[in-house]
mmCIF file of C-alpha atoms and ligand atoms in Angstrom:
data_model
loop_
_atom_site.group_PDB
_atom_site.id
_atom_site.type_symbol
_atom_site.label_atom_id
_atom_site.label_comp_id
_atom_site.label_asym_id
_atom_site.label_seq_id
_atom_site.Cartn_x
_atom_site.Cartn_y
_atom_site.Cartn_z
ATOM 1 C CA UNK A 1 0.072 -0.194 0.219
ATOM 2 C CA UNK A 2 1.065 3.703 -0.458
ATOM 3 C CA UNK A 3 2.999 5.080 1.720
ATOM 4 C CA UNK A 4 0.351 7.964 1.606
ATOM 5 C CA UNK A 5 -2.346 6.496 2.080
ATOM 6 C CA UNK A 6 -1.086 4.554 5.590
ATOM 7 C CA UNK A 7 -0.213 8.421 6.500
ATOM 8 C CA UNK A 8 -3.501 9.547 5.983
ATOM 9 C CA UNK A 9 -5.009 6.230 7.838
ATOM 10 C CA UNK A 10 -2.650 7.861 10.305
ATOM 11 C CA UNK A 11 -3.486 11.124 10.650
ATOM 12 C CA UNK A 12 -7.038 10.608 10.820
ATOM 13 C CA UNK A 13 -6.985 8.627 14.008
ATOM 14 C CA UNK A 14 -7.852 10.672 16.822
ATOM 15 C CA UNK A 15 -6.391 11.108 20.591
ATOM 16 C CA UNK A 16 -9.020 11.351 23.114
ATOM 17 C CA UNK A 17 -7.183 12.350 26.249
ATOM 18 C CA UNK A 18 -8.179 11.152 29.306
ATOM 19 C CA UNK A 19 -10.522 8.432 28.124
ATOM 20 C CA UNK A 20 -11.785 5.965 29.685
ATOM 21 C CA UNK A 21 -9.791 7.143 32.366
ATOM 22 C CA UNK A 22 -7.011 9.949 33.674
ATOM 23 C CA UNK A 23 -3.787 9.351 31.803
ATOM 24 C CA UNK A 24 -4.715 7.315 28.984
ATOM 25 C CA UNK A 25 -4.605 8.639 25.882
ATOM 26 C CA UNK A 26 -7.365 6.707 23.572
ATOM 27 C CA UNK A 27 -6.470 5.874 20.036
ATOM 28 C CA UNK A 28 -10.228 6.810 18.267
ATOM 29 C CA UNK A 29 -10.454 4.603 15.117
ATOM 30 C CA UNK A 30 -14.070 6.003 14.162
ATOM 31 C CA UNK A 31 -12.772 8.488 12.131
ATOM 32 C CA UNK A 32 -11.393 5.812 10.132
ATOM 33 C CA UNK A 33 -14.549 3.627 10.095
ATOM 34 C CA UNK A 34 -16.673 6.695 9.127
ATOM 35 C CA UNK A 35 -14.927 7.568 5.819
ATOM 36 C CA UNK A 36 -15.900 4.429 3.092
ATOM 37 C CA UNK A 37 -12.413 4.771 1.277
ATOM 38 C CA UNK A 38 -10.432 4.682 4.771
ATOM 39 C CA UNK A 39 -11.878 2.212 6.310
ATOM 40 C CA UNK A 40 -11.378 0.231 3.192
ATOM 41 C CA UNK A 41 -7.740 1.221 3.293
ATOM 42 C CA UNK A 42 -7.526 -0.397 6.709
ATOM 43 C CA UNK A 43 -9.260 -3.738 5.765
ATOM 44 C CA UNK A 44 -6.740 -3.535 3.163
ATOM 45 C CA UNK A 45 -3.561 -3.356 4.778
ATOM 46 C CA UNK A 46 -5.160 -6.884 6.859
ATOM 47 C CA UNK A 47 -6.029 -8.211 3.495
ATOM 48 C CA UNK A 48 -2.464 -7.554 1.919
ATOM 49 C CA UNK A 49 -0.540 -9.224 4.950
ATOM 50 C CA UNK A 50 -3.094 -12.354 5.360
ATOM 51 C CA UNK A 51 -3.082 -13.456 1.336
ATOM 52 C CA UNK A 52 0.746 -13.797 1.958
ATOM 53 C CA UNK A 53 -0.563 -16.306 5.005
ATOM 54 C CA UNK A 54 -1.788 -19.914 5.003
ATOM 55 C CA UNK A 55 -4.886 -19.584 7.411
ATOM 56 C CA UNK A 56 -8.041 -21.331 7.651
ATOM 57 C CA UNK A 57 -9.744 -18.741 9.995
ATOM 58 C CA UNK A 58 -10.160 -15.934 11.386
ATOM 59 C CA UNK A 59 -10.066 -14.817 15.443
ATOM 60 C CA UNK A 60 -11.312 -10.983 16.162
ATOM 61 C CA UNK A 61 -11.681 -9.870 19.681
ATOM 62 C CA UNK A 62 -14.132 -7.740 21.278
ATOM 63 C CA UNK A 63 -15.485 -5.303 20.432
ATOM 64 C CA UNK A 64 -13.156 -2.926 17.662
ATOM 65 C CA UNK A 65 -11.385 -6.664 16.610
ATOM 66 C CA UNK A 66 -14.951 -7.594 14.785
ATOM 67 C CA UNK A 67 -14.946 -4.467 13.107
ATOM 68 C CA UNK A 68 -11.490 -5.713 10.994
ATOM 69 C CA UNK A 69 -11.743 -9.456 11.034
ATOM 70 C CA UNK A 70 -15.140 -9.959 9.808
ATOM 71 C CA UNK A 71 -14.406 -7.756 7.234
ATOM 72 C CA UNK A 72 -11.147 -9.532 6.237
ATOM 73 C CA UNK A 73 -12.931 -13.295 6.554
ATOM 74 C CA UNK A 74 -15.604 -12.128 4.446
ATOM 75 C CA UNK A 75 -13.446 -11.430 1.248
ATOM 76 C CA UNK A 76 -11.134 -14.625 2.148
ATOM 77 C CA UNK A 77 -13.838 -16.251 2.480
ATOM 78 C CA UNK A 78 -12.481 -18.087 5.812
ATOM 79 C CA UNK A 79 -14.819 -18.869 8.739
ATOM 80 C CA UNK A 80 -14.495 -15.601 11.781
ATOM 81 C CA UNK A 81 -14.614 -16.292 15.441
ATOM 82 C CA UNK A 82 -15.020 -13.858 18.182
ATOM 83 C CA UNK A 83 -13.631 -14.168 21.369
ATOM 84 C CA UNK A 84 -16.013 -11.908 23.463
ATOM 85 C CA UNK A 85 -15.690 -10.504 27.239
ATOM 86 C CA UNK A 86 -17.101 -12.774 29.667
ATOM 87 C CA UNK A 87 -21.028 -14.043 29.594
ATOM 88 C CA UNK A 88 -21.912 -12.483 26.027
ATOM 89 C CA UNK A 89 -21.343 -16.285 24.190
ATOM 90 C CA UNK A 90 -24.077 -18.323 24.483
ATOM 91 C CA UNK A 91 -22.471 -22.134 24.567
ATOM 92 C CA UNK A 92 -20.012 -23.812 26.317
ATOM 93 C CA UNK A 93 -16.414 -21.595 26.417
ATOM 94 C CA UNK A 94 -12.613 -21.628 27.104
ATOM 95 C CA UNK A 95 -11.402 -19.121 29.447
ATOM 96 C CA UNK A 96 -8.690 -16.627 29.769
ATOM 97 C CA UNK A 97 -8.169 -13.509 32.372
ATOM 98 C CA UNK A 98 -6.052 -10.699 31.249
ATOM 99 C CA UNK A 99 -5.612 -6.950 32.267
ATOM 100 C CA UNK A 100 -5.713 -4.039 30.141
ATOM 101 C CA UNK A 101 -4.608 -0.614 29.523
ATOM 102 C CA UNK A 102 -7.154 0.693 32.102
ATOM 103 C CA UNK A 103 -9.000 -2.551 33.777
ATOM 104 C CA UNK A 104 -9.039 -6.531 34.607
ATOM 105 C CA UNK A 105 -11.121 -8.821 32.455
ATOM 106 C CA UNK A 106 -12.159 -12.325 31.588
ATOM 107 C CA UNK A 107 -12.127 -13.199 27.497
ATOM 108 C CA UNK A 108 -14.343 -16.001 25.764
ATOM 109 C CA UNK A 109 -14.228 -18.086 23.171
ATOM 110 C CA UNK A 110 -16.985 -21.120 22.286
ATOM 111 C CA UNK A 111 -14.699 -24.340 22.700
ATOM 112 C CA UNK A 112 -16.056 -26.071 18.967
ATOM 113 C CA UNK A 113 -14.758 -22.664 17.364
ATOM 114 C CA UNK A 114 -11.616 -23.699 16.618
ATOM 115 C CA UNK A 115 -10.794 -26.956 15.168
ATOM 116 C CA UNK A 116 -7.299 -28.764 16.132
ATOM 117 C CA UNK A 117 -4.782 -28.127 13.971
ATOM 118 C CA UNK A 118 -6.390 -24.902 12.688
ATOM 119 C CA UNK A 119 -4.187 -22.238 11.649
ATOM 120 C CA UNK A 120 -5.384 -19.071 13.041
ATOM 121 C CA UNK A 121 -4.824 -15.296 12.153
ATOM 122 C CA UNK A 122 -5.553 -12.848 15.172
ATOM 123 C CA UNK A 123 -6.824 -9.759 14.460
ATOM 124 C CA UNK A 124 -7.582 -6.467 17.010
ATOM 125 C CA UNK A 125 -7.417 -2.915 16.239
ATOM 126 C CA UNK A 126 -5.084 -1.713 18.740
ATOM 127 C CA UNK A 127 -2.062 -3.783 20.889
ATOM 128 C CA UNK A 128 -1.294 -1.719 23.580
ATOM 129 C CA UNK A 129 -0.278 -3.885 26.873
ATOM 130 C CA UNK A 130 -0.903 -6.844 25.129
ATOM 131 C CA UNK A 131 -2.575 -8.587 27.956
ATOM 132 C CA UNK A 132 -6.004 -8.829 25.671
ATOM 133 C CA UNK A 133 -4.061 -10.686 22.664
ATOM 134 C CA UNK A 134 -2.361 -12.817 25.005
ATOM 135 C CA UNK A 135 -5.518 -13.868 26.580
ATOM 136 C CA UNK A 136 -6.908 -14.589 23.253
ATOM 137 C CA UNK A 137 -3.768 -16.307 21.992
ATOM 138 C CA UNK A 138 -4.153 -18.541 25.263
ATOM 139 C CA UNK A 139 -8.268 -19.454 24.557
ATOM 140 C CA UNK A 140 -6.618 -20.297 20.552
ATOM 141 C CA UNK A 141 -3.986 -22.911 21.928
ATOM 142 C CA UNK A 142 -6.023 -24.276 24.533
ATOM 143 C CA UNK A 143 -8.448 -26.039 21.652
ATOM 144 C CA UNK A 144 -5.502 -27.104 19.926
ATOM 145 C CA UNK A 145 -5.124 -24.130 17.264
ATOM 146 C CA UNK A 146 -2.203 -22.779 15.581
ATOM 147 C CA UNK A 147 -1.645 -18.973 15.904
ATOM 148 C CA UNK A 148 -0.059 -17.802 12.699
ATOM 149 C CA UNK A 149 0.153 -14.391 13.174
ATOM 150 C CA UNK A 150 -1.245 -11.790 15.577
ATOM 151 C CA UNK A 151 -2.406 -8.428 13.099
ATOM 152 C CA UNK A 152 -2.594 -4.896 14.730
ATOM 153 C CA UNK A 153 -3.947 -1.706 12.805
ATOM 154 C CA UNK A 154 -1.674 0.154 15.227
ATOM 155 C CA UNK A 155 0.688 -0.333 17.971
ATOM 156 C CA UNK A 156 1.319 1.857 21.328
ATOM 157 C CA UNK A 157 5.153 0.840 21.319
ATOM 158 C CA UNK A 158 5.798 1.988 24.200
ATOM 159 C CA UNK A 159 3.584 -0.310 26.422
ATOM 160 C CA UNK A 160 6.084 -3.682 24.473
ATOM 161 C CA UNK A 161 2.824 -5.404 24.372
ATOM 162 C CA UNK A 162 4.118 -7.660 21.932
ATOM 163 C CA UNK A 163 6.732 -9.136 24.324
ATOM 164 C CA UNK A 164 3.700 -10.505 26.545
ATOM 165 C CA UNK A 165 2.851 -12.488 23.103
ATOM 166 C CA UNK A 166 6.226 -14.035 22.110
ATOM 167 C CA UNK A 167 7.222 -16.223 20.567
ATOM 168 C CA UNK A 168 4.335 -15.003 18.189
ATOM 169 C CA UNK A 169 4.479 -13.253 15.345
ATOM 170 C CA UNK A 170 3.127 -9.790 15.655
ATOM 171 C CA UNK A 171 2.209 -7.243 12.939
ATOM 172 C CA UNK A 172 1.168 -4.026 13.455
ATOM 173 C CA UNK A 173 0.299 -0.907 10.815
ATOM 174 C CA UNK A 174 0.524 2.341 12.582
ATOM 175 C CA UNK A 175 3.142 2.625 15.040
ATOM 176 C CA UNK A 176 2.902 5.392 17.466
HETATM 177 P P1 AMP O 1 -4.063 -4.226 25.802
HETATM 178 O O1 AMP O 1 -4.529 -5.417 26.678
HETATM 179 O O2 AMP O 1 -3.602 -3.294 26.873
HETATM 180 O O3 AMP O 1 -3.153 -4.678 24.699
HETATM 181 O O4 AMP O 1 -5.350 -3.645 25.305
HETATM 182 C C1 AMP O 1 -5.846 -3.947 23.999
HETATM 183 C C2 AMP O 1 -7.568 -3.444 23.726
HETATM 184 O O5 AMP O 1 -7.596 -2.527 24.559
HETATM 185 C C3 AMP O 1 -7.849 -3.608 22.585
HETATM 186 O O6 AMP O 1 -9.033 -4.030 22.084
HETATM 187 C C4 AMP O 1 -8.052 -1.910 22.477
HETATM 188 O O7 AMP O 1 -9.309 -1.506 21.418
HETATM 189 C C5 AMP O 1 -8.241 -1.351 23.649
HETATM 190 N N1 AMP O 1 -6.960 -0.412 23.889
HETATM 191 C C6 AMP O 1 -5.608 -0.393 25.241
HETATM 192 N N2 AMP O 1 -5.504 1.330 25.062
HETATM 193 C C7 AMP O 1 -6.734 1.826 24.033
HETATM 194 C C8 AMP O 1 -5.779 3.356 23.869
HETATM 195 N N3 AMP O 1 -5.597 3.703 23.963
HETATM 196 N N4 AMP O 1 -6.169 3.595 22.622
HETATM 197 C C9 AMP O 1 -7.679 2.650 22.142
HETATM 198 N N5 AMP O 1 -8.079 1.161 22.171
HETATM 199 C C10 AMP O 1 -7.428 1.119 23.690
#
């Protein structure tokens, strides 16, 4: 993708200071979502990368990961698996606890969503401390999936979240 397009995406992500609590600078992606061309560009970043990989399914994280993961899965004709915050999935789940930049929680995934040996790409909007995606990796591996790569639109590099995901391969498109 042309550097100018990536720069335009980067410029349109809005910093919202002190949200959802004091000291957090929230990266607001809604300006990307509400511009048709930019939204497509963001999806294309994931797609370009996924097309270089052999993958069976897309796993994405509640809630903003769904926005990107579902479009990628649709375009590639792959199954989509949501990882959700505790209490949202109706069937039997695996569960993993995690801490994030502004709280603590548990994530769940249906036990029959990933089949043993399936090759998985994990998609979320943003990698901060890595707690959320590390719990997603735990869930994928618990059910026997093979994590091929974790992909993020945005990475807050100063929080060193990719360390928490080691040795999983991590790709992010916009680094701050
Ligand atoms: P973490 O577990 O710390 O890597 O946090 C990642 C998750 O929290 C992602 O699903 C993000 O949507 C959200 N998140 C964490 N920090 C921010 C931030 N500064 N701006 C926007 N979203 C964030």
